[in-house]
XYZ file of C-alpha atoms in Angstrom:
719
model
C 50.494 50.122 172.599
C 49.365 50.838 169.039
C 48.736 54.328 167.728
C 45.000 53.645 167.402
C 44.715 52.522 171.032
C 46.690 55.505 172.259
C 44.485 57.932 170.345
C 41.351 56.261 171.662
C 42.519 56.640 175.260
C 43.514 60.225 174.558
C 40.120 61.210 173.188
C 38.364 59.494 176.062
C 40.399 61.674 178.415
C 39.123 64.862 176.804
C 35.950 66.488 178.163
C 32.766 66.627 176.150
C 32.188 70.049 174.560
C 29.378 71.954 176.166
C 29.617 70.025 179.429
C 32.959 70.895 180.986
C 33.410 74.489 182.073
C 36.826 74.555 180.385
C 35.471 73.403 177.032
C 36.416 75.449 173.999
C 32.766 75.402 172.883
C 32.049 78.193 175.345
C 35.066 80.337 174.352
C 35.828 79.765 170.674
C 36.641 83.431 170.120
C 39.368 83.387 172.768
C 41.292 80.402 171.453
C 42.252 80.978 167.814
C 44.819 78.134 167.898
C 42.225 75.519 168.952
C 40.064 73.883 166.305
C 36.410 72.913 166.587
C 37.389 69.497 167.968
C 39.283 71.017 170.863
C 42.657 70.132 169.334
C 45.530 72.559 168.614
C 45.935 73.992 165.143
C 49.491 73.688 163.887
C 50.905 77.035 162.710
C 51.752 77.228 159.030
C 54.235 80.117 159.081
C 57.947 79.467 159.544
C 58.135 82.725 161.497
C 56.045 81.365 164.366
C 57.129 79.273 167.334
C 59.299 76.218 167.041
C 59.198 76.307 163.245
C 61.197 79.545 163.254
C 63.950 78.017 165.398
C 63.828 74.849 163.304
C 64.166 76.971 160.162
C 67.241 78.624 161.699
C 68.673 75.169 162.454
C 68.041 74.140 158.853
C 69.749 77.302 157.581
C 72.805 76.482 159.723
C 72.857 72.932 158.343
C 72.493 74.089 154.730
C 75.183 76.725 155.271
C 77.581 74.066 156.560
C 76.760 71.824 153.594
C 77.369 74.713 151.179
C 80.736 75.434 152.803
C 81.707 71.773 152.430
C 80.718 71.769 148.754
C 82.716 74.927 148.056
C 85.774 73.515 149.819
C 85.454 70.194 147.964
C 85.154 71.858 144.538
C 88.008 74.282 145.164
C 90.345 71.710 146.695
C 89.696 69.188 143.903
C 91.234 71.680 141.476
C 94.466 71.757 143.454
C 97.361 69.354 143.006
C 97.543 66.012 144.759
C 99.962 64.870 147.418
C 101.795 61.542 147.456
C 98.925 59.981 149.451
C 96.378 61.232 146.882
C 95.104 63.939 149.220
C 94.232 67.423 147.987
C 97.201 69.747 148.500
C 95.742 73.061 149.692
C 99.015 74.837 150.460
C 102.711 74.058 150.409
C 105.412 76.316 151.718
C 106.639 78.020 154.839
C 105.878 76.042 157.985
C 104.859 79.126 159.980
C 102.266 80.024 157.334
C 101.026 76.446 157.314
C 100.582 76.550 161.081
C 98.492 79.734 160.814
C 96.296 78.281 158.066
C 95.797 75.083 160.045
C 94.765 76.985 163.198
C 92.177 79.102 161.398
C 90.880 76.133 159.404
C 90.235 74.134 162.555
C 88.622 77.145 164.192
C 86.208 77.371 161.245
C 85.548 73.625 161.364
C 84.714 73.781 165.059
C 82.352 76.727 164.499
C 80.496 74.729 161.845
C 80.492 71.643 164.074
C 79.036 73.691 166.922
C 76.260 74.983 164.652
C 75.428 71.420 163.620
C 75.503 70.270 167.238
C 73.055 72.995 168.258
C 70.788 72.254 165.280
C 70.801 68.531 166.038
C 70.084 69.073 169.725
C 67.126 71.351 168.918
C 65.720 68.889 166.379
C 65.960 65.977 168.792
C 64.113 67.960 171.447
C 61.339 68.743 168.948
C 61.065 65.090 167.937
C 60.818 63.784 171.511
C 58.387 66.508 172.596
C 55.000 64.921 173.414
C 51.656 66.051 172.087
C 48.562 66.367 174.245
C 47.389 63.028 172.902
C 50.635 61.401 174.050
C 50.284 62.917 177.517
C 46.660 61.811 177.947
C 47.448 58.298 176.742
C 50.398 58.033 179.138
C 48.431 59.443 182.087
C 45.752 56.837 181.444
C 48.409 54.256 182.307
C 49.297 56.162 185.510
C 52.636 57.186 184.045
C 54.195 60.523 183.203
C 56.230 61.990 180.363
C 58.822 64.760 180.247
C 57.749 68.117 178.862
C 60.063 70.930 177.719
C 63.228 69.019 178.660
C 65.445 66.657 176.621
C 64.370 63.125 177.446
C 65.102 59.771 175.881
C 62.320 58.219 177.987
C 59.767 59.863 175.677
C 60.934 57.410 173.001
C 58.172 54.988 174.069
C 55.330 57.065 172.604
C 57.147 58.339 169.510
C 55.744 57.227 166.164
C 57.820 55.161 163.749
C 58.469 58.194 161.550
C 59.726 60.230 164.485
C 61.976 57.390 165.608
C 63.500 57.058 162.134
C 64.137 60.800 161.951
C 65.582 60.734 165.471
C 68.018 57.973 164.507
C 69.010 59.761 161.289
C 69.887 62.924 163.207
C 71.862 60.949 165.809
C 73.674 58.612 163.398
C 74.668 61.410 161.011
C 76.171 63.271 163.959
C 78.629 60.487 164.797
C 80.916 60.830 161.732
C 80.839 64.616 162.059
C 82.333 64.389 165.538
C 84.714 61.550 164.681
C 86.328 62.837 161.488
C 85.317 66.447 160.764
C 88.271 67.889 162.692
C 90.702 65.778 160.670
C 89.353 66.534 157.192
C 91.988 69.265 156.937
C 95.372 68.635 158.500
C 98.875 70.019 158.266
C 102.071 68.102 157.716
C 105.415 68.813 159.296
C 108.779 68.002 157.766
C 112.279 66.971 158.713
C 115.498 66.823 156.730
C 117.496 63.658 156.153
C 120.659 65.381 157.241
C 124.180 64.366 156.304
C 126.332 63.743 159.385
C 130.050 63.701 158.568
C 132.860 62.792 160.955
C 136.148 64.510 160.152
C 139.525 65.118 161.693
C 140.507 68.399 163.292
C 142.421 69.527 160.177
C 139.546 68.897 157.748
C 139.235 72.586 156.824
C 142.946 73.026 156.185
C 143.432 70.144 153.754
C 141.414 69.116 150.757
C 139.926 65.753 151.821
C 139.871 64.466 148.237
C 143.612 64.846 147.682
C 144.614 61.548 149.276
C 143.881 58.131 147.788
C 140.218 57.406 148.509
C 140.633 53.889 149.903
C 143.594 54.671 152.086
C 142.772 54.735 155.765
C 138.992 54.271 155.450
C 137.224 53.672 158.749
C 134.198 51.520 159.483
C 131.906 51.100 162.500
C 131.922 54.782 163.328
C 128.964 54.456 165.662
C 125.965 56.740 165.180
C 123.725 55.135 167.813
C 121.701 52.172 166.668
C 121.170 53.120 163.018
C 117.803 51.589 161.999
C 117.099 49.838 158.736
C 115.902 53.078 157.145
C 119.136 54.888 158.043
C 121.565 54.926 155.117
C 125.280 54.525 155.790
C 126.820 55.959 152.662
C 130.256 57.018 151.466
C 130.298 60.366 149.790
C 131.438 60.877 146.223
C 134.497 63.044 145.735
C 132.434 65.908 144.285
C 130.128 65.874 147.296
C 133.047 65.785 149.705
C 134.662 68.689 147.939
C 131.386 70.692 148.032
C 131.082 69.988 151.735
C 134.658 71.134 152.312
C 134.108 74.225 150.168
C 130.880 75.241 151.992
C 132.536 74.767 155.351
C 135.331 77.093 154.294
C 132.862 79.649 152.868
C 131.204 80.449 156.179
C 128.034 78.565 155.201
C 128.269 76.542 158.417
C 127.750 77.661 162.001
C 130.133 76.327 164.635
C 128.591 75.276 167.944
C 129.690 73.419 171.035
C 129.333 69.610 171.168
C 126.693 69.684 173.895
C 124.535 72.064 171.853
C 125.041 69.869 168.827
C 123.721 66.877 170.709
C 120.707 68.872 171.920
C 119.583 69.948 168.465
C 120.099 66.547 166.886
C 118.164 64.758 169.609
C 114.991 66.591 168.570
C 114.724 64.352 165.577
C 111.255 65.529 164.523
C 112.526 69.093 164.130
C 115.604 68.421 162.060
C 116.251 71.595 160.068
C 119.894 70.990 159.192
C 121.087 69.656 155.868
C 124.665 68.977 156.989
C 126.342 68.381 160.334
C 130.129 68.102 160.604
C 131.596 66.505 163.723
C 135.217 67.494 164.285
C 137.244 64.956 166.269
C 140.741 64.696 167.685
C 141.545 61.914 165.201
C 144.518 62.559 162.977
C 145.836 60.683 159.984
C 148.599 61.522 157.529
C 146.405 60.359 154.665
C 142.836 61.467 155.399
C 140.867 64.157 157.132
C 137.477 62.523 156.340
C 136.628 59.656 158.661
C 133.067 58.663 157.718
C 129.680 60.024 156.769
C 126.094 58.991 157.423
C 122.801 60.113 155.943
C 120.291 59.852 158.751
C 116.544 59.638 158.268
C 114.947 61.144 161.370
C 112.855 58.602 163.204
C 112.078 57.540 166.718
C 115.214 55.435 167.027
C 118.187 57.404 165.751
C 120.080 60.567 166.570
C 123.695 61.585 167.103
C 124.382 60.788 170.736
C 127.587 60.157 172.572
C 129.306 56.799 172.789
C 131.541 55.170 175.362
C 134.819 53.571 174.288
C 133.945 50.103 175.578
C 130.239 49.540 174.946
C 129.729 52.070 172.113
C 126.084 52.774 173.010
C 124.136 55.981 173.317
C 123.738 58.315 176.257
C 121.741 61.455 176.992
C 123.375 64.866 176.448
C 123.606 65.254 180.205
C 124.683 61.666 180.695
C 128.433 62.191 180.541
C 130.773 65.178 180.251
C 131.379 66.678 176.818
C 134.966 65.487 176.697
C 133.754 61.875 176.773
C 131.658 62.087 173.597
C 133.638 59.486 171.686
C 133.061 57.822 168.318
C 134.603 54.341 168.034
C 136.086 53.283 164.723
C 138.035 50.534 163.016
C 140.473 50.776 160.112
C 139.110 49.129 156.961
C 142.404 47.861 155.544
C 143.388 46.290 158.847
C 140.314 44.316 160.061
C 142.286 42.875 162.986
C 143.339 46.230 164.368
C 142.172 47.258 167.799
C 139.145 49.549 167.989
C 139.907 53.160 168.647
C 137.820 56.118 169.750
C 137.780 59.615 168.275
C 136.747 62.396 170.636
C 134.302 65.018 169.308
C 135.828 68.457 169.859
C 133.428 70.752 167.968
C 130.438 70.729 165.654
C 129.379 72.735 162.594
C 125.848 72.817 161.190
C 124.381 73.997 157.904
C 120.768 75.205 157.908
C 118.354 73.511 155.502
C 114.925 74.454 154.183
C 111.835 72.784 155.658
C 108.640 72.364 153.643
C 105.177 71.993 155.237
C 101.759 71.450 153.670
C 98.058 71.825 154.378
C 96.144 68.877 152.956
C 92.547 67.720 152.711
C 91.435 64.085 152.848
C 88.682 63.807 150.191
C 87.295 60.529 151.530
C 86.632 62.065 154.938
C 85.087 65.204 153.473
C 82.815 63.060 151.288
C 81.573 61.207 154.382
C 80.971 64.525 156.157
C 79.023 65.840 153.158
C 76.798 62.753 152.973
C 76.007 62.986 156.691
C 75.459 66.725 156.358
C 73.028 66.166 153.475
C 71.045 63.472 155.305
C 70.819 65.654 158.401
C 69.558 68.565 156.314
C 66.992 66.322 154.617
C 65.724 65.129 158.009
C 65.409 68.694 159.302
C 63.596 69.747 156.122
C 61.091 66.913 156.480
C 60.419 67.806 160.113
C 59.904 71.436 159.149
C 57.587 71.104 156.132
C 55.696 67.903 156.926
C 52.779 67.387 159.300
C 54.669 64.835 161.379
C 54.981 67.391 164.188
C 51.468 68.444 165.182
C 51.616 71.184 167.824
C 54.006 69.520 170.276
C 54.194 70.668 173.878
C 57.646 72.155 173.449
C 57.639 74.838 176.117
C 56.351 74.860 179.652
C 53.807 77.477 178.586
C 52.491 75.141 175.875
C 51.777 72.476 178.485
C 50.209 74.891 180.989
C 47.970 76.406 178.301
C 46.877 72.988 177.086
C 45.956 71.743 180.566
C 44.170 74.994 181.450
C 42.122 74.902 178.251
C 41.297 71.205 178.477
C 41.657 69.783 181.966
C 43.199 66.387 182.635
C 40.787 64.130 184.504
C 43.584 61.864 185.759
C 45.208 64.578 187.866
C 42.050 66.211 189.164
C 42.118 67.062 192.903
C 45.898 66.538 193.115
C 47.021 70.158 193.350
C 50.392 70.982 194.855
C 52.242 67.963 193.498
C 55.972 68.220 192.832
C 58.281 65.978 190.862
C 59.505 64.450 194.120
C 55.913 63.525 195.007
C 55.346 61.853 191.659
C 58.616 59.913 191.912
C 57.550 58.514 195.265
C 53.877 57.929 194.654
C 53.210 57.640 190.929
C 52.974 53.893 190.371
C 50.692 51.961 188.032
C 47.692 50.732 190.010
C 44.662 49.770 187.970
C 42.639 49.074 191.112
C 42.704 52.741 192.173
C 40.948 55.716 190.699
C 44.104 57.831 190.865
C 47.792 57.178 191.006
C 48.535 59.441 193.976
C 46.948 59.252 197.407
C 46.117 62.414 199.248
C 48.936 63.606 201.480
C 47.581 63.251 205.023
C 50.337 65.400 206.499
C 49.700 68.343 204.221
C 51.826 70.008 201.584
C 55.569 70.273 202.098
C 58.525 71.751 200.228
C 61.762 70.132 201.424
C 64.140 71.397 198.725
C 64.377 74.874 197.259
C 67.717 74.727 195.442
C 67.886 74.462 191.678
C 69.789 71.167 191.829
C 66.765 69.460 193.423
C 64.810 69.899 190.175
C 67.121 67.501 188.321
C 66.829 63.750 188.687
C 69.726 61.975 190.444
C 70.297 59.838 187.336
C 70.771 62.902 185.122
C 73.162 64.449 187.644
C 75.089 61.196 187.911
C 75.463 60.820 184.141
C 76.709 64.384 183.678
C 79.131 64.439 186.591
C 80.468 61.005 185.695
C 81.303 62.217 182.180
C 83.014 65.327 183.562
C 85.029 63.508 186.201
C 85.974 60.642 183.875
C 87.243 63.134 181.313
C 89.187 65.141 183.892
C 90.581 62.037 185.602
C 91.813 60.598 182.315
C 93.411 63.909 181.336
C 95.121 64.384 184.686
C 96.256 60.768 184.586
C 97.924 61.315 181.209
C 99.726 64.413 182.479
C 100.885 62.760 185.698
C 101.980 59.630 183.850
C 104.022 61.714 181.435
C 105.668 64.051 183.919
C 105.530 61.824 186.989
C 108.479 59.886 188.440
C 107.154 56.557 187.160
C 106.719 57.530 183.551
C 105.885 54.757 181.124
C 105.568 55.844 177.507
C 103.238 54.414 174.921
C 105.683 52.474 172.791
C 109.233 53.486 173.635
C 111.244 54.931 176.437
C 111.639 58.647 175.755
C 114.958 60.337 176.250
C 113.499 63.736 177.140
C 110.218 65.141 178.420
C 109.027 68.190 176.580
C 108.090 70.902 179.070
C 105.307 73.489 178.861
C 107.681 76.273 177.825
C 108.884 74.312 174.802
C 105.304 73.516 173.782
C 104.240 77.154 174.088
C 107.162 78.344 171.972
C 106.510 75.684 169.324
C 102.838 76.682 168.984
C 99.661 74.679 168.373
C 99.954 71.216 166.875
C 103.719 71.001 167.311
C 105.391 67.620 167.029
C 107.763 66.232 169.628
C 109.259 62.760 169.723
C 108.059 62.041 173.258
C 104.535 63.326 172.518
C 103.937 61.088 169.548
C 102.150 57.752 169.143
C 102.019 55.465 166.109
C 99.059 53.027 166.092
C 99.997 49.952 164.089
C 96.645 49.276 162.410
C 97.002 49.644 158.627
C 99.944 49.718 156.259
C 98.299 51.792 153.522
C 99.046 55.504 154.174
C 95.484 56.656 153.383
C 93.906 54.077 155.683
C 96.432 54.974 158.367
C 95.364 58.618 158.177
C 91.667 57.732 158.453
C 92.285 55.356 161.359
C 94.364 57.971 163.147
C 91.619 60.543 162.548
C 89.007 58.318 164.182
C 91.258 57.599 167.164
C 92.243 61.239 167.628
C 88.646 62.470 167.409
C 86.959 59.873 169.606
C 87.263 62.264 172.592
C 85.348 64.815 170.502
C 82.373 62.450 170.429
C 82.449 62.037 174.199
C 82.717 65.809 174.599
C 79.572 66.279 172.488
C 77.771 63.806 174.720
C 78.928 65.801 177.744
C 77.518 68.965 176.161
C 74.131 67.310 175.613
C 73.928 66.093 179.209
C 75.071 69.479 180.523
C 72.492 71.173 178.319
C 69.863 68.864 179.803
C 70.837 69.872 183.341
C 70.534 73.576 182.612
C 67.234 72.967 180.810
C 65.678 71.097 183.737
C 66.667 73.841 186.161
C 65.456 76.619 183.849
C 62.084 74.920 183.313
C 61.604 74.626 187.067
C 62.717 78.236 187.534
C 60.214 79.367 184.902
C 57.437 77.455 186.698
C 58.459 78.882 190.063
C 58.476 82.373 188.571
C 54.681 82.323 188.418
C 54.637 82.352 192.231
C 55.931 85.925 192.199
C 53.633 88.850 192.908
C 53.803 90.141 189.338
C 51.671 88.075 186.978
C 52.804 87.326 183.459
C 51.525 85.692 180.321
C 52.439 82.165 179.344
C 55.452 81.772 177.054
C 54.178 79.602 174.201
C 55.173 78.745 170.650
C 51.863 79.941 169.146
C 50.704 82.927 171.243
C 47.225 84.405 171.608
C 45.759 86.975 173.964
C 48.349 88.073 176.521
C 50.555 85.061 175.950
C 54.191 85.685 175.071
C 55.875 84.546 171.887
C 59.096 82.607 172.286
C 61.736 81.534 169.808
C 63.639 79.397 172.297
C 62.346 76.171 173.783
C 63.279 75.958 177.456
C 66.826 77.282 177.700
C 67.013 81.105 177.446
C 69.371 82.548 174.866
C 71.405 84.171 177.646
C 72.310 80.634 178.775
C 72.116 78.548 175.595
C 74.333 80.827 173.468
C 77.215 81.070 176.007
C 76.904 77.322 176.577
C 77.147 76.682 172.837
C 80.135 79.032 172.537
C 81.814 77.272 175.451
C 81.176 73.937 173.753
C 82.781 75.190 170.539
C 85.789 76.508 172.462
C 86.243 73.175 174.245
C 86.024 71.289 170.944
C 88.683 73.555 169.446
C 90.960 73.180 172.477
C 90.543 69.420 172.269
C 91.427 69.478 168.562
C 94.697 71.187 169.529
C 95.298 68.683 172.334
C 95.045 65.432 170.357
C 95.611 65.639 166.618
C 96.619 63.730 163.510
C 100.301 64.004 162.580
C 102.210 63.305 159.387
C 105.920 63.992 159.112
C 107.389 64.198 155.606
C 111.114 63.843 154.901
C 113.250 65.871 152.528
C 116.781 65.185 151.432
C 119.562 67.640 152.139
C 119.178 68.827 148.536
C 115.466 69.672 149.100
C 113.935 66.686 147.296
C 110.919 65.088 148.960
C 111.490 61.527 150.084
C 108.957 58.711 149.889
C 109.414 58.117 153.594
C 106.893 59.578 156.055
C 105.729 59.038 159.608
C 101.987 58.933 160.384
C 100.668 59.010 163.911
C 98.893 60.936 166.644
C 100.379 63.822 168.569
C 99.229 65.296 171.838
C 100.062 68.411 173.834
C 100.036 68.298 177.659
C 99.953 72.108 177.792
C 96.764 72.294 175.726
C 95.329 69.454 177.788
C 95.866 71.512 180.949
C 94.130 74.502 179.329
C 91.277 72.259 178.173
C 90.816 70.769 181.638
C 90.877 74.247 183.189
C 88.156 75.436 180.785
C 86.067 72.326 181.485
C 86.528 72.949 185.208
C 85.249 76.516 184.800
C 82.143 75.193 183.046
C 81.574 72.690 185.841
C 81.942 75.408 188.490
C 79.433 77.597 186.639
C 77.019 74.671 186.494
C 77.371 73.946 190.209
C 77.042 77.623 191.142
C 73.923 77.910 188.994
C 72.421 74.847 190.691
C 72.812 76.404 194.158
C 70.320 79.177 193.469
C 67.056 79.118 195.418
C 63.530 78.818 194.106
C 60.962 81.217 195.580
C 58.950 79.650 198.400
C 55.346 78.577 198.152
C 55.323 76.588 194.909
C 56.049 72.917 194.105
C 58.885 72.127 191.703
C 57.705 70.234 188.616
C 60.938 69.751 186.577
C 59.030 69.117 183.350
C 57.050 66.216 184.834
C 53.737 66.063 182.950
C 51.784 64.673 185.912
C 52.953 67.401 188.285
C 52.330 70.111 185.663
C 48.849 68.820 184.914
C 47.968 68.617 188.621
C 48.572 72.351 188.992
C 46.619 73.373 185.879
C 42.918 72.911 186.693
C 41.318 76.277 185.992
C 38.169 77.460 187.766
C 37.030 79.515 184.777
C 37.502 79.421 181.040
C 39.975 81.474 179.046
C 42.561 81.659 181.829
C 45.420 80.546 179.610
C 45.165 83.755 177.574
C 45.555 86.041 180.581
C 48.502 87.079 182.714
C 48.720 84.415 185.388
C 50.068 83.715 188.826
C 50.345 80.438 190.716
C 49.092 79.850 194.234
C 46.044 79.190 196.373
C 42.962 80.204 194.412
C 40.049 79.346 196.697
C 39.029 77.431 199.805
C 37.142 74.186 199.244
C 36.136 73.584 202.846
C 37.357 71.065 205.420
C 40.673 72.959 205.522
C 41.355 72.128 201.902
C 42.302 74.603 199.207
C 42.334 74.675 195.432
C 45.704 75.632 193.935
C 46.719 76.382 190.413
C 47.038 79.187 187.879
C 44.689 82.122 187.942
C 44.452 85.636 186.593
C 42.872 86.676 189.891
C 44.300 86.955 193.370
C 46.456 84.064 194.587
C 48.590 83.486 197.654
C 51.642 81.255 198.152
C 51.281 77.688 199.347
C 51.926 77.109 203.040
C 53.550 73.920 204.378
C 51.047 71.777 206.289
C 47.958 72.875 204.367
C 46.005 70.429 202.222
C 45.572 71.233 198.552
C 43.512 69.779 195.767
């Protein structure tokens, strides 16, 4: 239907001034926000009604944009990392972890502000005007008032639709990449593992001829292509021998040695010396390997016959054997040297906090476009007195009655769902209820449509089921890992001690999408933050549930003995001013805080990981591992918090409405049916809802009145 046709139908639905008893022509002094044509005057001050809240949303958006600009300017003056990212901090790993935690907390606070601003703007854009309502009622259809509703899209103008899409589309990158704009890197040391004889410390290993008695094939479990098998220079061997004799090494048992070397992502040792029972008159040095920590290598035990790896608990310590073969005698039989003790030398790890400029640039562009859209909505005339609150709708229908819902008092949303069907052969869309008025449901949950409940609960249960499935698959008896068979399963205690964002080999996944390091980081960021997008959708649906129930509760509140003024965006008379739309601050603010907390917990559950390598001498290597890490412990905490939110929602929905009033749930037809005043100026007074007068033939007029009213009674007939 074109805009011209809709406006024509809308004006035909309005009463003629001077004829209808509710016309503004008789009460111009009582309605300062109604113009001489009977149409609302839009307020011009940003301190009034929805414009104040919209201005606050714009301030939050501009503040976020300013923070992004400041961070971009400051970080661009810092040095660059190997991957051309901005290096914000480099140093102690514990300090890096603290900076990363607070940075992500700040990011999630800003994201929550943007989410709230976007949600408010979308609700303003989809809010109908009185013209939209009259045009829709002329087609025997209804619209949603004071609740988030995508079904109102049908009557939105092209400008509103474009602004709606801008707000939605600019929100997607914010949820997909904002949490990964700043990330921390971990590090591991390419440690030197040296196999020596038991008398290594007593004899200078460089005294004997270097090529005499050299051994090969000293197995260090499946050395990958990036693991270097090197032979140490004499100076290096002497330095190793000297450090070992200078108490710079710590001696540990073989089983402990295997434990610490198996955690390959946390390698903090620059040198490891394995003492064996091998003896030779010529040499005390058997072999040496420089190992680059990766998913495939470690220093495990080996069996004499098959020479393959085993877990630390796989065989007794005395069977940790390293097979070898003498170089100068290639036909000699293989032997096996038993590991008797182990000495380790602590190295220095280096961690960094980095910023990906490409991702921040995308966030800034989306932030700017969102701010521009909010500014246009605020300062332009595209929004002309929308029916944002329930009080706005009630006041509008009381001031100018709706001819399509006349004589249909006492309708509820359930009645309109069952009876409101397009029928151009009838004068009205709802037949009179021959059995009288009835109120089957009084719980809050009955005010929400089954489809809205289904969408929200499905998101919650899908999220929880997927999370529980990941935990059970990881810790269950039939564990199947993502890309390799893990040798250990990191427990909750280890994760708690390691802190947020810790990296473990069995909690790490490497998507093989791009080869370029920068593209790999961006791809990993999108994958890791996809659950954030779904979580935002869950917040919006949950917000819609609370809104529907609060709107119905506000409507039902007028059935109480104490009368009160209408809560509107542009008050007059005894009406009440409101800066919130339909969800009270006592609910919306805790809900927004809970959303921010869940987003932060999720950012600590699935996160981008980059592991840098340093040589034993402290030089940074060109090798690095990029991937996605996850933490089952944080996932459990996240699921518990989401479960608490769900329980609060369900408990809230079990509250009872007061008896004697139909539940409207933001349905425009049901609201309009209960707003036919018997005298002018009622919308400016303190009102109550109920039976106003008797019409005869056992029929009663119900609606809002500043006079005496009584509750509706099941079985009576109302008009």
